[in-house]
Amino acid sequence: MRIAFISPTKLIEDFHGDFHLALSHLIGGSFYKNKYVRTLLSTRLPIILDNGLFENGKPEAVTSLFKKARMLGAHTVFCPDTLYNRKKTEATLIKIAKEYEGPIGLGFVVQADNVKDYIESYQWAVEQPQITLIGLSILAIPKAFKEITGTDDITTNRIRCLKMLSELPKHKSSHLLGLGNSYRDVEYAVKNCKWIVSHDSSSAVWNAIQRKAIDPITLDVVGGKTPIPVDFNWEGELDNEQVRLIQSNMRVVRKLVKQ
């Protein structure tokens, strides 16, 4: 499984994974004068462009999103999705697939507010030839699978989701978007879901900046992940302990995804 470590812009060159999940809401103004853009491009790593729903509560407009994807040289872009709304999300993908042709792959984030629709929308996405990557998010999955698990916990719900998806006869390359308080769902995917090819999270770096470690045995963020949102404009200076924690957290994750 390939991994993207999401970091404040200042730290991207020093702490990154196998690819970047670029965040569209950070790409504004004069494109090549944008520090975030320049830093991403300087690493020469592959790029997947996200649509900004998680950060902004709504996705970026299709035209500007695809313009950014082309300028970044992104190989995949997660198409705009509507939170918890299966029908609108699928309709948007169909519309985009008719209008946009070219080398950029279309990512589809499964959206639903119940288990039945979630499973069926995943199956629908598997059958769409235009979709090259399916996103499994930390927003829609707890919303849908809480009816089975009785909890909002991201890790518990995503493990249940993955177990149910694994029973399906057909799959397509999929991506785990984000993380909860633990990497146990990523571990489950590595061991049981070979069709899940990638994962992104700010957990290893941002939690370390807040002096939180990932336990190498339990795979939990010790004390739970920080409630402080990632500050991509963070300009602080790392002390030795923070550097040690970042490096340790990244080693835990790299060892996990290489199983």
CSV table of C-alpha atoms in Angstrom, one decimal, residues 74-76 101-105:
chain,number,residue,atom,x,y,z
A,74,ALA,CA,-2.0,15.2,-11.1
A,75,HIS,CA,-2.6,11.6,-12.3
A,76,THR,CA,-6.0,11.4,-10.5
A,101,GLU,CA,-11.5,13.3,-21.4
A,102,GLY,CA,-7.8,13.0,-21.0
A,103,PRO,CA,-5.0,11.5,-19.0
A,104,ILE,CA,-6.4,12.5,-15.6
A,105,GLY,CA,-8.0,9.5,-13.8
